[in-house]
mmCIF file of C-alpha atoms in Angstrom:
data_model
loop_
_atom_site.group_PDB
_atom_site.id
_atom_site.type_symbol
_atom_site.label_atom_id
_atom_site.label_comp_id
_atom_site.label_asym_id
_atom_site.label_seq_id
_atom_site.Cartn_x
_atom_site.Cartn_y
_atom_site.Cartn_z
ATOM 1 C CA LEU H 191 138.745 119.852 146.330
ATOM 2 C CA TYR H 192 140.410 119.352 142.932
ATOM 3 C CA ALA H 193 141.182 115.727 143.762
ATOM 4 C CA ALA H 194 137.510 115.232 144.396
ATOM 5 C CA VAL H 195 136.525 116.767 141.175
ATOM 6 C CA ALA H 196 139.017 114.642 139.227
ATOM 7 C CA GLN H 197 137.870 111.458 140.965
ATOM 8 C CA ARG H 198 134.240 112.085 140.158
ATOM 9 C CA ASP H 199 135.148 112.743 136.776
ATOM 10 C CA VAL H 200 133.388 116.283 136.944
ATOM 11 C CA ARG H 201 133.835 118.029 133.437
ATOM 12 C CA ASN H 202 133.739 121.541 132.605
ATOM 13 C CA LEU H 203 134.186 122.958 136.111
ATOM 14 C CA VAL H 204 134.134 126.823 135.987
ATOM 15 C CA VAL H 205 134.844 128.572 139.376
ATOM 16 C CA LEU H 206 133.874 132.346 139.626
ATOM 17 C CA THR H 207 135.665 134.323 142.387
ATOM 18 C CA GLY H 208 136.388 137.922 143.226
ATOM 19 C CA ASP H 209 136.955 140.354 145.946
ATOM 20 C CA ILE H 210 140.593 140.117 145.678
ATOM 21 C CA HIS H 211 140.990 143.586 144.083
ATOM 22 C CA SER H 212 142.703 142.241 141.007
ATOM 23 C CA THR H 213 141.837 140.352 137.846
ATOM 24 C CA TRP H 214 142.834 136.565 137.234
ATOM 25 C CA SER H 215 142.131 133.823 134.771
ATOM 26 C CA ASN H 216 143.552 130.542 136.044
ATOM 27 C CA ASP H 217 143.737 126.866 134.764
ATOM 28 C CA LEU H 218 142.993 124.685 137.828
ATOM 29 C CA PRO H 219 145.359 121.774 137.575
ATOM 30 C CA LEU H 220 145.779 119.127 140.353
ATOM 31 C CA ASN H 221 149.431 120.119 140.534
ATOM 32 C CA PRO H 222 150.966 122.760 138.402
ATOM 33 C CA TRP H 223 154.596 121.907 139.305
ATOM 34 C CA ASP H 224 154.998 118.300 139.050
ATOM 35 C CA GLY H 225 154.987 117.854 135.285
ATOM 36 C CA SER H 226 151.498 116.667 134.950
ATOM 37 C CA TYR H 227 150.073 120.091 133.844
ATOM 38 C CA ASP H 228 150.514 121.588 130.340
ATOM 39 C CA ALA H 229 148.922 124.866 129.635
ATOM 40 C CA ALA H 230 149.261 124.256 126.000
ATOM 41 C CA THR H 231 147.159 121.135 125.772
ATOM 42 C CA GLY H 232 144.961 121.575 128.975
ATOM 43 C CA LYS H 233 146.684 118.351 130.247
ATOM 44 C CA GLY H 234 146.063 117.994 134.066
ATOM 45 C CA VAL H 235 143.497 120.744 134.269
ATOM 46 C CA VAL H 236 140.288 119.946 136.186
ATOM 47 C CA GLY H 237 138.592 123.214 135.880
ATOM 48 C CA VAL H 238 139.201 126.971 135.318
ATOM 49 C CA GLU H 239 138.782 130.136 137.248
ATOM 50 C CA PHE H 240 137.823 133.568 136.451
ATOM 51 C CA ALA H 241 138.380 136.137 139.354
ATOM 52 C CA THR H 242 136.602 139.436 138.599
ATOM 53 C CA PRO H 243 138.302 142.815 139.471
ATOM 54 C CA GLY H 244 136.775 145.075 141.868
ATOM 55 C CA ILE H 245 134.699 147.932 140.286
ATOM 56 C CA THR H 246 135.294 150.426 143.210
ATOM 57 C CA SER H 247 138.192 149.082 145.318
ATOM 58 C CA PRO H 248 141.576 150.088 144.220
ATOM 59 C CA GLY H 249 144.126 147.475 143.186
ATOM 60 C CA SER H 250 147.721 147.392 144.162
ATOM 61 C CA GLY H 251 150.138 150.340 143.412
ATOM 62 C CA PRO H 252 152.110 149.947 140.175
ATOM 63 C CA ALA H 253 155.391 149.018 141.800
ATOM 64 C CA GLU H 254 153.916 146.463 144.079
ATOM 65 C CA ALA H 255 151.681 145.012 141.272
ATOM 66 C CA ALA H 256 154.706 144.637 139.008
ATOM 67 C CA GLU H 257 156.601 142.821 141.630
ATOM 68 C CA ARG H 258 153.777 140.486 142.328
ATOM 69 C CA THR H 259 152.962 139.725 138.692
ATOM 70 C CA ALA H 260 156.610 139.010 138.066
ATOM 71 C CA LEU H 261 156.630 136.652 140.901
ATOM 72 C CA LEU H 262 153.452 134.898 139.949
ATOM 73 C CA ALA H 263 154.678 134.572 136.363
ATOM 74 C CA LYS H 264 157.785 132.929 137.411
ATOM 75 C CA ASN H 265 156.235 130.479 140.139
ATOM 76 C CA ALA H 266 152.674 129.996 139.002
ATOM 77 C CA PRO H 267 152.464 128.532 135.507
ATOM 78 C CA HIS H 268 148.587 127.918 135.781
ATOM 79 C CA MET H 269 147.847 131.649 136.120
ATOM 80 C CA ARG H 270 147.046 132.619 132.578
ATOM 81 C CA TYR H 271 146.144 136.250 133.131
ATOM 82 C CA VAL H 272 146.854 138.473 136.036
ATOM 83 C CA GLU H 273 146.292 142.280 136.344
ATOM 84 C CA MET H 274 146.503 143.857 139.647
ATOM 85 C CA THR H 275 146.030 147.598 139.266
ATOM 86 C CA GLN H 276 142.874 148.224 137.225
ATOM 87 C CA ARG H 277 139.189 148.384 138.283
ATOM 88 C CA GLY H 278 136.386 146.992 136.080
ATOM 89 C CA TYR H 279 133.881 144.063 135.707
ATOM 90 C CA GLY H 280 133.579 140.753 134.252
ATOM 91 C CA VAL H 281 131.368 139.078 131.675
ATOM 92 C CA LEU H 282 130.615 135.450 131.420
ATOM 93 C CA ASP H 283 129.299 134.092 128.198
ATOM 94 C CA LEU H 284 128.018 130.636 128.272
ATOM 95 C CA THR H 285 126.910 128.207 125.469
ATOM 96 C CA ARG H 286 126.719 124.438 125.382
ATOM 97 C CA GLU H 287 130.160 124.321 123.661
ATOM 98 C CA ARG H 288 132.174 126.849 125.678
ATOM 99 C CA VAL H 289 132.539 129.333 128.358
ATOM 100 C CA GLN H 290 134.187 132.726 127.682
ATOM 101 C CA GLY H 291 135.202 135.019 130.509
ATOM 102 C CA GLU H 292 135.918 138.607 129.728
ATOM 103 C CA PHE H 293 137.374 141.379 131.814
ATOM 104 C CA TRP H 294 136.588 144.837 131.059
ATOM 105 C CA HIS H 295 138.524 147.711 132.750
ATOM 106 C CA VAL H 296 137.476 151.266 133.229
ATOM 107 C CA ASP H 297 139.496 154.426 133.750
ATOM 108 C CA THR H 298 137.468 155.797 136.444
ATOM 109 C CA VAL H 299 134.577 154.918 138.746
ATOM 110 C CA GLU H 300 134.163 158.505 140.144
ATOM 111 C CA ARG H 301 131.788 159.553 137.330
ATOM 112 C CA TYR H 302 129.724 157.817 134.620
ATOM 113 C CA SER H 303 131.664 156.970 131.502
ATOM 114 C CA ARG H 304 131.275 154.527 128.773
ATOM 115 C CA ASN H 305 134.973 154.305 128.316
ATOM 116 C CA GLU H 306 135.984 150.821 128.936
ATOM 117 C CA ARG H 307 138.438 148.471 127.327
ATOM 118 C CA LEU H 308 138.618 144.720 126.936
ATOM 119 C CA ALA H 309 141.538 143.762 129.114
ATOM 120 C CA SER H 310 141.328 139.913 128.612
ATOM 121 C CA ALA H 311 139.079 137.337 126.937
ATOM 122 C CA MET H 312 139.690 133.688 127.513
ATOM 123 C CA TYR H 313 137.425 130.574 126.992
ATOM 124 C CA THR H 314 137.376 126.885 127.700
ATOM 125 C CA GLN H 315 135.753 124.420 125.394
ATOM 126 C CA ARG H 316 133.496 121.620 126.303
ATOM 127 C CA ASP H 317 135.824 118.750 125.484
ATOM 128 C CA ARG H 318 139.125 120.520 125.801
ATOM 129 C CA PRO H 319 140.104 121.642 129.368
ATOM 130 C CA GLY H 320 142.009 124.689 130.171
ATOM 131 C CA LEU H 321 141.942 128.305 129.073
ATOM 132 C CA VAL H 322 142.577 129.577 125.495
ATOM 133 C CA ALA H 323 142.936 133.283 124.571
ATOM 134 C CA ALA H 324 139.988 134.507 122.619
ATOM 135 C CA SER H 325 140.448 136.879 119.666
ATOM 136 C CA GLY H 326 138.005 139.299 121.181
ATOM 137 C CA ALA H 327 134.709 139.898 123.006
ATOM 138 C CA SER H 328 131.647 137.588 122.675
ATOM 139 C CA LYS H 329 128.866 138.853 120.332
ATOM 140 C CA PRO H 330 126.012 140.504 122.131
ATOM 141 C CA LYS H 331 123.026 138.343 122.483
ATOM 142 C CA VAL H 332 120.489 141.097 122.766
ATOM 143 C CA ALA H 333 119.670 144.372 120.861
ATOM 144 C CA ALA H 334 118.942 146.715 123.764
ATOM 145 C CA ASP H 335 122.127 148.267 125.034
ATOM 146 C CA PRO H 336 124.046 145.066 125.855
ATOM 147 C CA ALA H 337 127.166 144.703 127.892
ATOM 148 C CA PRO H 338 130.209 144.744 125.736
#
């Protein structure tokens, strides 16, 4: 799939996934291990992925999550953000110049609460492939009780 995207010169590919009971933001390089990928510059990246957390499904337990996260950090340089224990939701903010993915985690889903926290915000720019950490959440676009 990635080779087909690269061959057709598809630009600004954004993949949205979920149902993996964890939160991920990934660069999508052709091969993250052969030296053709550079996270700092976006070299080798054909797209980005935002995998939203489950809102009601529990994630991994803390010990299992720590073990898996450490393994991924060591072996998967294209994974830019991984969190495996929290529940929440994602927000995608699109403009002509960039796409910003945000992940918001909540303390509980068993009762109504507005207690949520920004866990991660990353963006990709129109002419620069790859994910970059954002300084915060996107600005709301509407006045009536917007998502954070």
